[in-house]
Coordinates of C-alpha atoms in Angstrom, one line a residue:
M35 CA 207.8 46.0 137.6
I36 CA 205.7 43.8 139.7
S37 CA 206.1 42.9 143.4
T38 CA 204.8 39.7 145.1
L39 CA 201.6 40.7 146.9
N40 CA 200.2 38.9 150.0
R41 CA 197.9 41.3 152.0
S42 CA 195.8 39.7 154.8
N43 CA 193.4 40.6 157.4
S44 CA 193.0 37.8 159.9
S45 CA 189.9 37.3 162.0
S46 CA 190.4 34.0 163.6
T47 CA 191.4 33.7 167.2
P48 CA 195.1 33.0 167.4
L49 CA 197.3 31.0 169.7
K50 CA 199.9 33.1 171.6
E51 CA 203.2 31.6 173.0
V52 CA 204.1 32.9 176.4
I53 CA 207.8 32.4 177.2
S54 CA 208.9 32.7 180.7
Y55 CA 212.4 34.5 180.8
S56 CA 214.2 32.2 183.1
T57 CA 217.1 29.6 182.7
S58 CA 214.8 27.3 180.7
Y59 CA 212.0 28.1 178.4
D60 CA 208.5 27.1 179.6
I61 CA 206.2 27.6 176.4
Q62 CA 202.4 27.5 176.8
S63 CA 199.6 28.2 174.5
F64 CA 196.3 29.7 175.1
E65 CA 193.5 31.5 173.1
M66 CA 193.7 35.3 172.9
P67 CA 191.6 38.0 171.3
P68 CA 192.6 38.8 167.8
S69 CA 195.6 41.3 167.6
P70 CA 194.9 44.8 166.6
I71 CA 197.9 44.5 164.3
D72 CA 196.1 42.8 161.7
N73 CA 196.7 44.4 158.2
H74 CA 199.8 42.9 156.6
Y75 CA 201.4 44.0 153.3
T76 CA 204.2 41.6 152.0
G77 CA 206.5 42.1 148.8
K78 CA 209.5 41.4 147.1
V79 CA 211.9 44.4 146.0
K80 CA 212.1 44.9 142.3
G81 CA 213.9 48.2 141.5
S82 CA 213.3 50.8 144.4
F83 CA 211.6 49.9 147.7
F84 CA 209.2 52.8 147.4
I85 CA 207.7 51.4 144.2
S86 CA 207.8 47.9 145.5
A87 CA 205.9 48.9 148.6
L88 CA 203.3 50.8 146.5
E89 CA 202.7 47.6 144.5
A90 CA 202.4 45.5 147.7
G91 CA 199.3 47.9 148.5
L92 CA 200.7 50.7 150.7
S93 CA 200.0 54.2 150.0
S94 CA 202.7 56.8 149.3
Q95 CA 201.7 58.4 152.6
Q96 CA 202.2 55.1 154.5
V97 CA 205.6 54.5 152.8
N98 CA 206.8 58.0 153.6
K99 CA 205.8 57.6 157.3
L100 CA 207.6 54.2 157.4
F101 CA 210.7 56.0 156.0
N102 CA 210.3 58.9 158.6
K103 CA 209.9 56.5 161.5
L104 CA 212.8 54.4 160.7
T105 CA 215.2 57.2 159.9
G106 CA 218.4 56.5 161.6
H107 CA 217.7 52.8 161.9
F108 CA 217.4 51.4 158.6
D109 CA 218.5 52.7 155.1
F110 CA 216.0 52.1 152.4
F111 CA 218.4 52.9 149.6
S112 CA 221.7 51.3 150.6
S113 CA 220.4 48.4 152.8
V114 CA 217.7 47.2 150.2
E115 CA 218.7 44.8 147.5
E116 CA 217.0 43.4 144.5
G117 CA 215.0 40.4 145.5
G118 CA 214.9 41.3 149.3
R119 CA 211.5 40.4 150.8
F120 CA 209.5 42.7 153.4
V121 CA 206.4 42.8 155.4
V122 CA 204.7 46.0 156.7
S123 CA 202.0 45.8 159.3
T124 CA 199.3 48.4 160.2
E125 CA 196.6 48.5 162.7
L126 CA 193.3 46.9 161.7
G127 CA 191.0 49.9 160.7
N128 CA 193.9 52.4 160.8
K129 CA 196.0 51.9 157.8
S130 CA 198.0 54.9 158.3
S131 CA 199.3 53.6 161.6
F132 CA 202.6 51.7 161.0
T133 CA 203.1 49.0 163.7
G134 CA 205.8 46.7 162.3
F135 CA 208.5 46.2 159.7
L136 CA 210.5 43.4 158.6
Y137 CA 213.1 43.4 155.7
Q138 CA 214.9 40.1 154.9
N139 CA 217.7 39.2 152.5
H140 CA 220.8 37.0 152.3
R141 CA 222.3 39.1 154.9
G142 CA 219.7 38.4 157.6
D143 CA 216.7 40.1 159.0
F144 CA 216.0 43.6 160.2
I145 CA 212.8 43.9 162.4
A146 CA 211.2 47.0 164.0
I147 CA 208.1 46.9 166.0
L148 CA 206.4 50.0 167.1
H149 CA 205.0 49.6 170.7
K150 CA 202.1 51.8 171.8
N151 CA 204.7 53.8 173.9
G152 CA 206.0 55.1 170.7
R153 CA 209.3 53.4 170.8
L154 CA 210.8 51.0 168.3
Y155 CA 211.9 47.5 169.3
N156 CA 213.7 44.5 167.7
A157 CA 212.6 40.9 167.6
K158 CA 214.1 40.5 171.1
A159 CA 212.0 43.4 172.5
E160 CA 215.2 45.6 172.8
P161 CA 214.8 49.2 171.9
L162 CA 216.1 50.2 168.7
N163 CA 216.6 53.7 169.8
P164 CA 217.4 53.2 173.7
V165 CA 217.0 56.2 176.1
F166 CA 220.0 56.4 178.2
L167 CA 220.8 58.2 181.5
T168 CA 222.0 61.7 180.8
N169 CA 225.3 61.1 182.7
P170 CA 227.4 58.0 183.4
T171 CA 227.6 59.1 187.2
F172 CA 225.2 59.3 190.2
S173 CA 226.0 63.0 190.5
K174 CA 226.4 65.7 187.8
Y175 CA 229.9 66.5 187.1
P176 CA 231.4 69.3 184.8
I177 CA 232.5 68.6 181.4
S178 CA 236.3 69.2 180.7
S179 CA 236.3 68.3 177.1
H180 CA 233.4 67.7 174.6
F181 CA 233.1 65.4 171.6
D182 CA 235.2 67.0 168.9
P183 CA 236.3 65.5 165.7
Y184 CA 239.1 68.2 165.4
R185 CA 240.4 68.5 168.9
V186 CA 244.1 69.1 169.4
H187 CA 245.3 66.3 171.7
P188 CA 246.6 67.9 175.1
V189 CA 249.6 65.5 175.2
T190 CA 250.6 64.8 171.6
K191 CA 249.6 68.4 170.5
R192 CA 248.3 66.7 167.3
T193 CA 244.9 67.2 165.6
V194 CA 243.1 63.9 166.8
P195 CA 239.4 63.2 166.9
H196 CA 238.0 63.3 170.5
N197 CA 235.4 60.6 170.3
G198 CA 233.8 61.0 173.7
T199 CA 233.0 63.4 176.6
D200 CA 235.4 63.9 179.5
Y201 CA 233.9 64.3 182.9
M202 CA 236.0 65.9 185.7
L203 CA 235.5 63.1 188.3
P204 CA 237.8 62.7 191.4
V205 CA 239.6 59.5 191.6
G206 CA 237.5 56.7 193.2
S207 CA 234.0 58.4 192.1
S208 CA 231.1 56.0 191.2
V209 CA 230.7 55.4 187.4
V210 CA 227.4 53.9 186.3
S211 CA 225.9 52.2 183.3
V212 CA 224.0 54.6 181.2
G213 CA 221.5 51.8 180.1
S214 CA 220.9 48.1 180.4
G215 CA 223.2 45.8 178.4
T216 CA 226.0 43.2 178.6
I217 CA 229.7 43.7 179.4
V218 CA 231.5 42.9 176.4
A219 CA 235.1 44.2 177.4
A220 CA 236.6 45.0 181.0
R221 CA 240.5 45.1 181.0
Y222 CA 243.5 47.4 180.7
D223 CA 244.8 49.3 177.7
K224 CA 248.0 51.4 177.8
Y225 CA 246.1 54.3 176.3
A226 CA 242.6 53.8 177.7
G227 CA 243.7 52.5 180.9
N228 CA 241.3 50.3 182.8
Y229 CA 238.1 50.5 180.7
I230 CA 234.6 48.9 180.1
T231 CA 232.5 48.3 177.0
I232 CA 228.7 47.5 177.2
R233 CA 226.7 46.4 174.4
H234 CA 223.2 48.0 174.9
T235 CA 221.5 46.6 171.6
D236 CA 222.7 45.3 168.3
N237 CA 223.8 48.8 167.2
Y238 CA 224.7 50.6 170.5
L239 CA 227.7 50.4 172.6
S240 CA 229.0 52.7 175.5
R241 CA 232.6 52.8 176.8
Y242 CA 234.1 54.1 180.1
L243 CA 237.8 54.9 180.2
H244 CA 240.7 55.7 182.7
L245 CA 239.1 53.8 185.5
S246 CA 240.7 53.1 188.8
K247 CA 238.6 50.0 189.6
I248 CA 236.5 47.7 187.4
L249 CA 233.6 46.2 189.3
V250 CA 232.1 44.0 186.6
S251 CA 233.3 41.2 184.3
V252 CA 232.8 40.3 180.7
G253 CA 229.4 38.6 180.3
D254 CA 227.7 40.2 183.2
E255 CA 224.2 41.8 182.6
V256 CA 223.8 45.4 183.9
H257 CA 220.9 47.8 184.1
A258 CA 220.7 51.5 183.8
G259 CA 222.1 53.3 186.9
Q260 CA 224.0 50.2 188.1
K261 CA 227.5 51.1 189.6
I262 CA 230.1 49.4 187.3
A263 CA 233.4 51.0 188.3
K264 CA 235.4 53.8 190.1
S265 CA 236.8 56.6 188.1
G266 CA 240.5 57.1 187.9
N267 CA 243.6 58.4 186.1
T268 CA 244.8 55.3 184.2
G269 CA 246.2 55.1 180.7
R270 CA 247.3 58.2 178.9
T271 CA 245.8 61.1 180.6
T272 CA 246.7 64.6 181.9
G273 CA 244.7 64.3 185.0
A274 CA 241.8 62.5 186.6
H275 CA 238.6 62.1 184.6
L276 CA 236.1 59.9 183.0
H277 CA 236.3 59.6 179.2
F278 CA 232.8 58.3 178.2
E279 CA 231.9 57.3 174.6
L280 CA 228.6 56.3 172.9
L281 CA 228.8 54.2 169.7
K282 CA 226.1 53.7 167.1
N283 CA 226.7 50.9 164.5
G284 CA 230.5 51.0 165.3
R285 CA 230.8 54.9 165.0
P286 CA 231.2 57.2 167.9
I287 CA 228.7 59.9 168.2
D288 CA 228.2 63.0 170.3
F289 CA 226.6 61.6 173.5
V290 CA 225.5 65.1 174.8
E291 CA 224.0 66.1 171.7
W292 CA 222.3 62.7 171.3
S293 CA 220.9 63.0 174.9
D294 CA 219.3 66.4 174.0
K295 CA 217.5 64.9 171.1
N296 CA 216.4 61.8 172.9
R297 CA 215.4 63.2 176.4
G298 CA 213.6 60.8 178.7
S299 CA 214.2 58.2 181.4
A300 CA 216.2 55.2 180.6
F301 CA 213.6 53.2 182.3
E302 CA 210.8 54.3 180.0
A303 CA 212.3 52.2 177.2
G304 CA 212.0 49.1 179.3
L305 CA 208.9 46.8 178.8
S306 CA 207.0 44.6 181.4
P307 CA 207.2 40.8 180.8
S308 CA 203.9 41.0 179.1
E309 CA 204.9 43.7 176.8
R310 CA 208.1 42.1 175.9
Q311 CA 206.1 38.9 175.0
D312 CA 203.6 40.9 172.8
V313 CA 206.7 42.5 171.0
V314 CA 208.3 39.1 170.5
H315 CA 205.0 37.6 169.3
T316 CA 204.3 40.4 166.9
A317 CA 207.8 40.0 165.4
K318 CA 207.2 36.2 164.9
G319 CA 204.1 37.0 163.2
L320 CA 205.9 39.1 160.6
L321 CA 208.4 36.3 160.0
N322 CA 205.6 33.8 159.6
K323 CA 204.0 35.9 156.9
L324 CA 207.3 35.6 154.8
R325 CA 207.2 31.8 155.3
N326 CA 203.6 31.5 154.1

């Protein structure tokens, strides 16, 4: 069982592309010191990923650290296919420190860049595991109904999963986005009432139901803490409240439980323009390793 091996330690001074984030792209090049992310291990999957990674030059300790860091983001068993290619980067002089991972097959690319702040980002410098505000409101309101896969619906009296968290908000209370993202739905439904869906990253969505007034439109970019609606009592309800949902990879998850495990400020996950450029540059470097 042999994997393609291409391990490199670059020492030449690279050129860095700087992209100004505006309506147009302004790309400039200038010399910069060598990146500390300088060890690259590339390979092709034959059999298991673990064995293929060992044959690419990684130690079992490094592979286990990679598995642990990407738990919940990438499945090294079901997502890996025969012939898939990968790159793992580690810091120069610190091979036990994982800094980047790329897996590529016919379905596309999965990229995870570990920033010095300890968070993982994709190729667009978006957090893989974003940290959200702990409440979708300016003030803290009591919870009237928790996430519950076996809840008896108060209207139909049937056992139906309650895929979100209900907050006891008076009609007209401010509803805010729990994180930065793009509005992908803002409309009325006979059950959800007026509702909003926000895409935060490729794998995280949030939903806000039973609103009295929607203050955003599809395509709008919003930030954490931005007012997006007023709470209400629209759709099928038994009283005024906000039903909030968080979805990961299309599946609803318990927002309260998730928040307890991922405490922190929503703004900590954000990067400065220069840090974003560094993450994007690192991701490009991983892709270039597979092209070589």
